[in-house]
CSV table of C-alpha atoms in Angstrom, one decimal:
chain,number,residue,atom,x,y,z
A,1,MET,CA,-23.4,37.9,23.7
A,2,GLU,CA,-23.3,39.3,20.2
A,3,GLY,CA,-20.9,36.6,19.1
A,4,LEU,CA,-23.3,33.7,20.0
A,5,PRO,CA,-25.8,34.3,17.2
A,6,LEU,CA,-22.9,34.5,14.7
A,7,ALA,CA,-21.4,31.3,16.0
A,8,ASN,CA,-24.7,29.5,15.8
A,9,GLU,CA,-25.2,30.8,12.3
A,10,ASP,CA,-21.8,29.5,11.2
A,11,LYS,CA,-22.6,26.1,12.6
A,12,THR,CA,-25.9,26.0,10.8
A,13,MET,CA,-24.2,27.0,7.5
A,14,SER,CA,-21.5,24.4,8.0
A,15,ALA,CA,-24.1,21.7,8.6
A,16,ASN,CA,-26.1,22.8,5.6
A,17,LEU,CA,-23.0,22.7,3.5
A,18,LYS,CA,-22.2,19.2,4.6
A,19,TYR,CA,-25.7,17.9,3.6
A,20,LEU,CA,-25.5,19.8,0.3
A,21,SER,CA,-22.1,18.2,-0.4
A,22,LEU,CA,-23.5,14.8,0.4
A,23,GLY,CA,-26.5,15.3,-1.9
A,24,ILE,CA,-24.3,16.5,-4.8
A,25,LEU,CA,-22.0,13.5,-4.2
A,26,VAL,CA,-24.8,11.0,-4.3
A,27,PHE,CA,-26.2,12.6,-7.5
A,28,GLN,CA,-22.8,12.7,-9.1
A,29,THR,CA,-22.0,9.0,-8.3
A,30,THR,CA,-25.4,7.8,-9.4
A,31,SER,CA,-25.5,9.8,-12.7
A,32,LEU,CA,-21.9,8.8,-13.5
A,33,VAL,CA,-22.7,5.1,-13.2
A,34,LEU,CA,-25.9,5.4,-15.3
A,35,THR,CA,-24.2,7.5,-18.1
A,36,MET,CA,-21.2,5.2,-18.2
A,37,ARG,CA,-23.3,2.1,-18.5
A,38,TYR,CA,-25.5,3.7,-21.2
A,39,SER,CA,-22.5,4.9,-23.2
A,40,ARG,CA,-20.9,1.4,-23.1
A,41,THR,CA,-23.9,-0.6,-24.0
A,42,LEU,CA,-25.7,1.7,-26.5
A,43,LYS,CA,-26.4,-0.2,-29.7
A,44,GLU,CA,-25.8,2.1,-32.7
A,45,GLU,CA,-24.0,2.2,-35.9
A,46,GLY,CA,-20.3,3.1,-35.9
A,47,PRO,CA,-17.4,2.6,-33.5
A,48,ARG,CA,-17.4,3.6,-29.8
A,49,TYR,CA,-14.8,5.5,-27.7
A,50,LEU,CA,-11.9,3.9,-26.0
A,51,SER,CA,-12.3,3.7,-22.2
A,52,SER,CA,-8.8,5.0,-21.8
A,53,THR,CA,-9.7,8.1,-23.8
A,54,ALA,CA,-12.5,8.9,-21.4
A,55,VAL,CA,-10.2,8.3,-18.4
A,56,VAL,CA,-7.6,10.7,-19.9
A,57,VAL,CA,-10.1,13.5,-20.4
A,58,ALA,CA,-11.5,13.0,-16.9
A,59,GLU,CA,-8.0,13.2,-15.3
A,60,LEU,CA,-7.1,16.3,-17.3
A,61,LEU,CA,-10.2,18.0,-16.0
A,62,LYS,CA,-9.3,17.1,-12.5
A,63,ILE,CA,-5.8,18.6,-12.9
A,64,MET,CA,-7.2,21.8,-14.3
A,65,ALA,CA,-9.6,22.0,-11.4
A,66,CYS,CA,-6.8,21.5,-8.9
A,67,ILE,CA,-4.7,24.2,-10.6
A,68,LEU,CA,-7.6,26.6,-10.4
A,69,LEU,CA,-7.9,25.9,-6.7
A,70,VAL,CA,-4.2,26.4,-6.2
A,71,TYR,CA,-4.5,29.7,-8.2
A,72,LYS,CA,-7.3,30.8,-5.8
A,73,ASP,CA,-5.2,29.9,-2.7
A,74,SER,CA,-2.3,31.9,-4.1
A,75,ASN,CA,-4.4,35.1,-4.1
A,76,CYS,CA,-5.1,34.8,-7.9
A,77,SER,CA,-1.5,35.5,-8.8
A,78,LEU,CA,0.0,33.8,-11.8
A,79,ARG,CA,3.5,34.5,-10.6
A,80,THR,CA,2.8,32.8,-7.3
A,81,LEU,CA,1.1,29.9,-9.0
A,82,ASN,CA,4.0,29.4,-11.3
A,83,ARG,CA,6.4,29.5,-8.3
A,84,ILE,CA,4.4,27.0,-6.3
A,85,LEU,CA,4.1,24.5,-9.1
A,86,HIS,CA,7.8,24.8,-9.9
A,87,ASP,CA,8.9,24.5,-6.3
A,88,GLU,CA,6.5,21.7,-5.2
A,89,ILE,CA,6.4,19.6,-8.3
A,90,LEU,CA,9.5,20.2,-10.6
A,91,ASN,CA,12.0,20.8,-7.7
A,92,LYS,CA,10.7,17.8,-5.7
A,93,PRO,CA,10.9,14.8,-8.0
A,94,MET,CA,11.1,12.3,-5.2
A,95,GLU,CA,7.9,13.6,-3.6
A,96,THR,CA,6.2,13.4,-6.9
A,97,LEU,CA,7.6,9.9,-7.5
A,98,LYS,CA,6.0,8.7,-4.3
A,99,LEU,CA,2.6,9.0,-6.0
A,100,ALA,CA,3.6,6.7,-8.9
A,101,ILE,CA,2.1,3.7,-7.0
A,102,PRO,CA,-1.4,5.2,-6.4
A,103,SER,CA,-1.4,6.8,-9.8
A,104,GLY,CA,-0.7,3.4,-11.5
A,105,ILE,CA,-3.4,1.7,-9.3
A,106,TYR,CA,-5.9,4.5,-10.1
A,107,THR,CA,-5.1,4.0,-13.8
A,108,LEU,CA,-5.9,0.3,-13.6
A,109,GLN,CA,-9.0,1.0,-11.5
A,110,ASN,CA,-10.6,3.6,-13.8
A,111,ASN,CA,-10.2,1.3,-16.8
A,112,LEU,CA,-11.5,-1.7,-14.9
A,113,LEU,CA,-14.7,0.3,-14.0
A,114,TYR,CA,-15.5,0.6,-17.7
A,115,VAL,CA,-14.9,-3.1,-18.3
A,116,ALA,CA,-17.2,-3.8,-15.3
A,117,LEU,CA,-20.0,-1.6,-16.6
A,118,SER,CA,-19.7,-3.1,-20.0
A,119,ASN,CA,-20.4,-6.5,-18.6
A,120,LEU,CA,-22.7,-5.9,-15.6
A,121,ASP,CA,-26.0,-4.0,-15.2
A,122,ALA,CA,-25.8,-0.7,-13.4
A,123,ALA,CA,-27.6,-1.9,-10.2
A,124,THR,CA,-25.3,-4.9,-9.7
A,125,TYR,CA,-22.2,-2.9,-10.4
A,126,GLN,CA,-23.2,-0.1,-8.0
A,127,VAL,CA,-23.9,-2.4,-5.1
A,128,THR,CA,-20.9,-4.6,-5.6
A,129,TYR,CA,-18.6,-1.7,-5.9
A,130,GLN,CA,-19.5,-0.6,-2.4
A,131,LEU,CA,-17.2,-3.4,-1.3
A,132,LYS,CA,-14.5,-0.7,-1.6
A,133,ILE,CA,-15.7,0.5,1.8
A,134,LEU,CA,-14.7,-2.9,3.3
A,135,THR,CA,-11.3,-2.9,1.5
A,136,THR,CA,-10.7,0.7,2.6
A,137,ALA,CA,-11.4,-0.3,6.2
A,138,LEU,CA,-9.2,-3.3,6.1
A,139,PHE,CA,-6.3,-1.3,4.6
A,140,SER,CA,-6.8,1.5,7.1
A,141,VAL,CA,-6.5,-1.0,10.0
A,142,SER,CA,-3.4,-2.6,8.6
A,143,MET,CA,-1.6,0.5,7.1
A,144,LEU,CA,-2.7,3.3,9.4
A,145,SER,CA,-3.3,1.3,12.6
A,146,LYS,CA,-6.8,2.6,12.9
A,147,ARG,CA,-9.3,0.9,15.3
A,148,LEU,CA,-12.8,0.1,14.3
A,149,GLY,CA,-15.6,-0.2,16.8
A,150,VAL,CA,-18.1,-3.1,17.1
A,151,TYR,CA,-20.8,-1.2,15.3
A,152,GLN,CA,-18.4,-0.4,12.4
A,153,TRP,CA,-17.4,-4.0,12.0
A,154,PHE,CA,-21.1,-5.1,12.2
A,155,SER,CA,-21.9,-2.6,9.5
A,156,LEU,CA,-19.2,-4.0,7.3
A,157,VAL,CA,-20.6,-7.5,7.8
A,158,ILE,CA,-24.1,-6.3,6.7
A,159,LEU,CA,-22.5,-4.7,3.7
A,160,MET,CA,-20.8,-8.0,2.7
A,161,THR,CA,-24.1,-9.8,3.2
A,162,GLY,CA,-26.0,-7.3,1.0
A,163,VAL,CA,-23.4,-7.7,-1.8
A,164,ALA,CA,-23.7,-11.5,-1.6
A,165,PHE,CA,-27.5,-11.4,-1.9
A,166,VAL,CA,-27.1,-9.1,-5.0
A,167,GLN,CA,-24.9,-11.8,-6.6
A,168,TRP,CA,-27.4,-14.6,-5.7
A,169,PRO,CA,-29.0,-15.9,-8.9
A,170,SER,CA,-32.7,-15.2,-9.3
A,171,ASP,CA,-35.5,-15.7,-11.9
A,172,SER,CA,-35.2,-12.2,-13.2
A,173,GLN,CA,-31.6,-12.9,-14.3
A,174,GLU,CA,-33.0,-15.2,-17.0
A,175,LEU,CA,-34.2,-12.1,-18.9
A,176,ASP,CA,-30.9,-10.3,-18.5
A,177,SER,CA,-29.0,-13.4,-19.8
A,178,LYS,CA,-30.1,-12.5,-23.3
A,179,GLU,CA,-28.0,-9.4,-23.2
A,180,LEU,CA,-25.2,-10.5,-20.8
A,181,SER,CA,-23.7,-14.0,-21.0
A,182,ALA,CA,-22.3,-15.9,-18.0
A,183,GLY,CA,-18.8,-15.3,-19.2
A,184,SER,CA,-19.3,-11.5,-19.5
A,185,GLN,CA,-20.8,-11.4,-16.1
A,186,PHE,CA,-17.8,-13.2,-14.6
A,187,VAL,CA,-15.5,-10.7,-16.4
A,188,GLY,CA,-17.5,-7.8,-15.0
A,189,LEU,CA,-17.5,-9.2,-11.5
A,190,MET,CA,-13.8,-9.8,-11.5
A,191,ALA,CA,-13.2,-6.3,-12.8
A,192,VAL,CA,-15.3,-4.6,-10.1
A,193,LEU,CA,-13.7,-6.7,-7.3
A,194,THR,CA,-10.2,-5.9,-8.5
A,195,ALA,CA,-11.3,-2.2,-8.7
A,196,CYS,CA,-12.5,-2.4,-5.1
A,197,PHE,CA,-9.2,-3.7,-3.8
A,198,SER,CA,-7.2,-1.2,-5.8
A,199,SER,CA,-9.5,1.6,-4.7
A,200,GLY,CA,-9.1,0.7,-1.0
A,201,PHE,CA,-5.3,0.4,-1.2
A,202,ALA,CA,-4.7,3.5,-3.3
A,203,GLY,CA,-7.0,5.6,-1.1
A,204,VAL,CA,-5.3,4.6,2.1
A,205,TYR,CA,-1.8,5.0,0.6
A,206,PHE,CA,-2.7,8.4,-0.6
A,207,GLU,CA,-4.1,9.4,2.8
A,208,LYS,CA,-0.9,8.2,4.5
A,209,ILE,CA,1.2,10.3,2.2
A,210,LEU,CA,-1.0,13.4,2.9
A,211,LYS,CA,-0.5,12.9,6.6
A,212,GLU,CA,3.2,12.6,6.3
A,213,THR,CA,3.8,15.8,4.4
A,214,LYS,CA,2.8,19.5,4.6
A,215,GLN,CA,1.8,19.9,1.0
A,216,SER,CA,-1.8,20.8,0.3
A,217,VAL,CA,-4.2,18.2,-1.1
A,218,TRP,CA,-4.5,20.2,-4.4
A,219,ILE,CA,-0.7,20.0,-5.0
A,220,ARG,CA,-0.7,16.3,-4.2
A,221,ASN,CA,-3.6,15.8,-6.7
A,222,ILE,CA,-1.6,17.6,-9.4
A,223,GLN,CA,1.4,15.4,-8.6
A,224,LEU,CA,-0.8,12.4,-8.8
A,225,GLY,CA,-2.2,13.5,-12.1
A,226,HIS,CA,1.3,14.1,-13.4
A,227,GLU,CA,2.5,10.6,-12.6
A,228,TRP,CA,-0.8,9.2,-13.9
A,229,GLY,CA,-0.3,11.0,-17.2
A,230,GLU,CA,3.2,9.5,-17.6
A,231,GLU,CA,1.9,6.0,-16.9
A,232,GLN,CA,-1.1,6.4,-19.2
A,233,LYS,CA,1.2,7.4,-22.1
A,234,VAL,CA,3.0,4.1,-21.7
A,235,ARG,CA,-0.3,2.2,-21.5
A,236,GLU,CA,-1.6,3.8,-24.7
A,237,ARG,CA,1.3,2.3,-26.6
A,238,GLU,CA,0.4,-1.2,-25.4
A,239,PRO,CA,-2.1,-3.5,-27.2
A,240,GLN,CA,-5.5,-3.6,-25.4
A,241,ALA,CA,-7.9,-6.5,-25.2
A,242,ASP,CA,-11.6,-5.7,-25.8
A,243,PHE,CA,-13.7,-7.1,-23.0
A,244,THR,CA,-16.9,-5.5,-24.2
A,245,GLN,CA,-17.5,-7.7,-27.3
A,246,SER,CA,-20.0,-9.9,-25.5
A,247,THR,CA,-22.5,-7.0,-25.2
A,248,GLU,CA,-22.2,-5.8,-28.8
A,249,PRO,CA,-24.0,-7.4,-31.9
A,250,THR,CA,-21.8,-9.1,-34.4
A,251,GLU,CA,-22.7,-6.8,-37.2
A,252,HIS,CA,-21.5,-3.8,-35.2
A,253,ARG,CA,-18.2,-5.5,-34.6
A,254,ALA,CA,-17.8,-6.2,-38.3
A,255,HIS,CA,-18.6,-2.6,-39.1
A,256,ARG,CA,-16.1,-1.4,-36.6
A,257,ALA,CA,-13.4,-3.6,-38.1
A,258,GLN,CA,-13.6,-1.6,-41.3
A,259,SER,CA,-13.6,1.9,-39.6
A,260,PRO,CA,-10.7,4.2,-38.5
A,261,THR,CA,-9.6,3.3,-35.0
A,262,TRP,CA,-7.7,6.3,-33.7
A,263,GLY,CA,-9.1,7.1,-30.2
A,264,LEU,CA,-11.7,4.4,-30.6
A,265,ILE,CA,-12.1,0.7,-29.6
A,266,PRO,CA,-10.5,-1.5,-32.2
């Protein structure tokens, strides 16, 4: 009898933790979109940062967070942490190489999101990007042989309808056309749609790898970051097109052409 109150208390804490996590996730996603949009369209003197630079910093922070979690799981022992990283990453190159596909796709996706936010307003981007739920469901059915119920398919149809209505032209878009041209909106739309498909495929592929191995999700994320870092180094050496010029005044672009360009948009 004494165990029943403890069990009920654990269930209550678990439910509260789920709702708390959901609230934090919603706040993080919303604030991320708004800050990214603001930073990419802010009109001020001087050059702006490269989107790839922001992606590199974000991925490095993720790797550091995963290493800290592995360190915690290894009873806060540096020797154990070093052994785990050596055995699971350095001594298993083929397992790490399996993540080259999703890491490359995530690299493309993260950079496309900056292109999309540079050419779309935050609301249109946020709603359109929810199509990743549809692509994830389709890839889950085809790659993981999952079955979706009638209500789930109906929900996906409603999602597609909502996205279509968001893209429907309206009178309010005439005001936005002063800042965003039709060409830039098309570039942004194509970028976010490509990101939706890449997000769905990479997420399902990563889930499939996790289910086929016994390695923890933290180790897999470190491997993913390692492969991503190697591909990002190659990408940094390649010339990049600037898809954000349509949202920036001409005098700003002229000023940037005379400024140092290391780590910044040329």
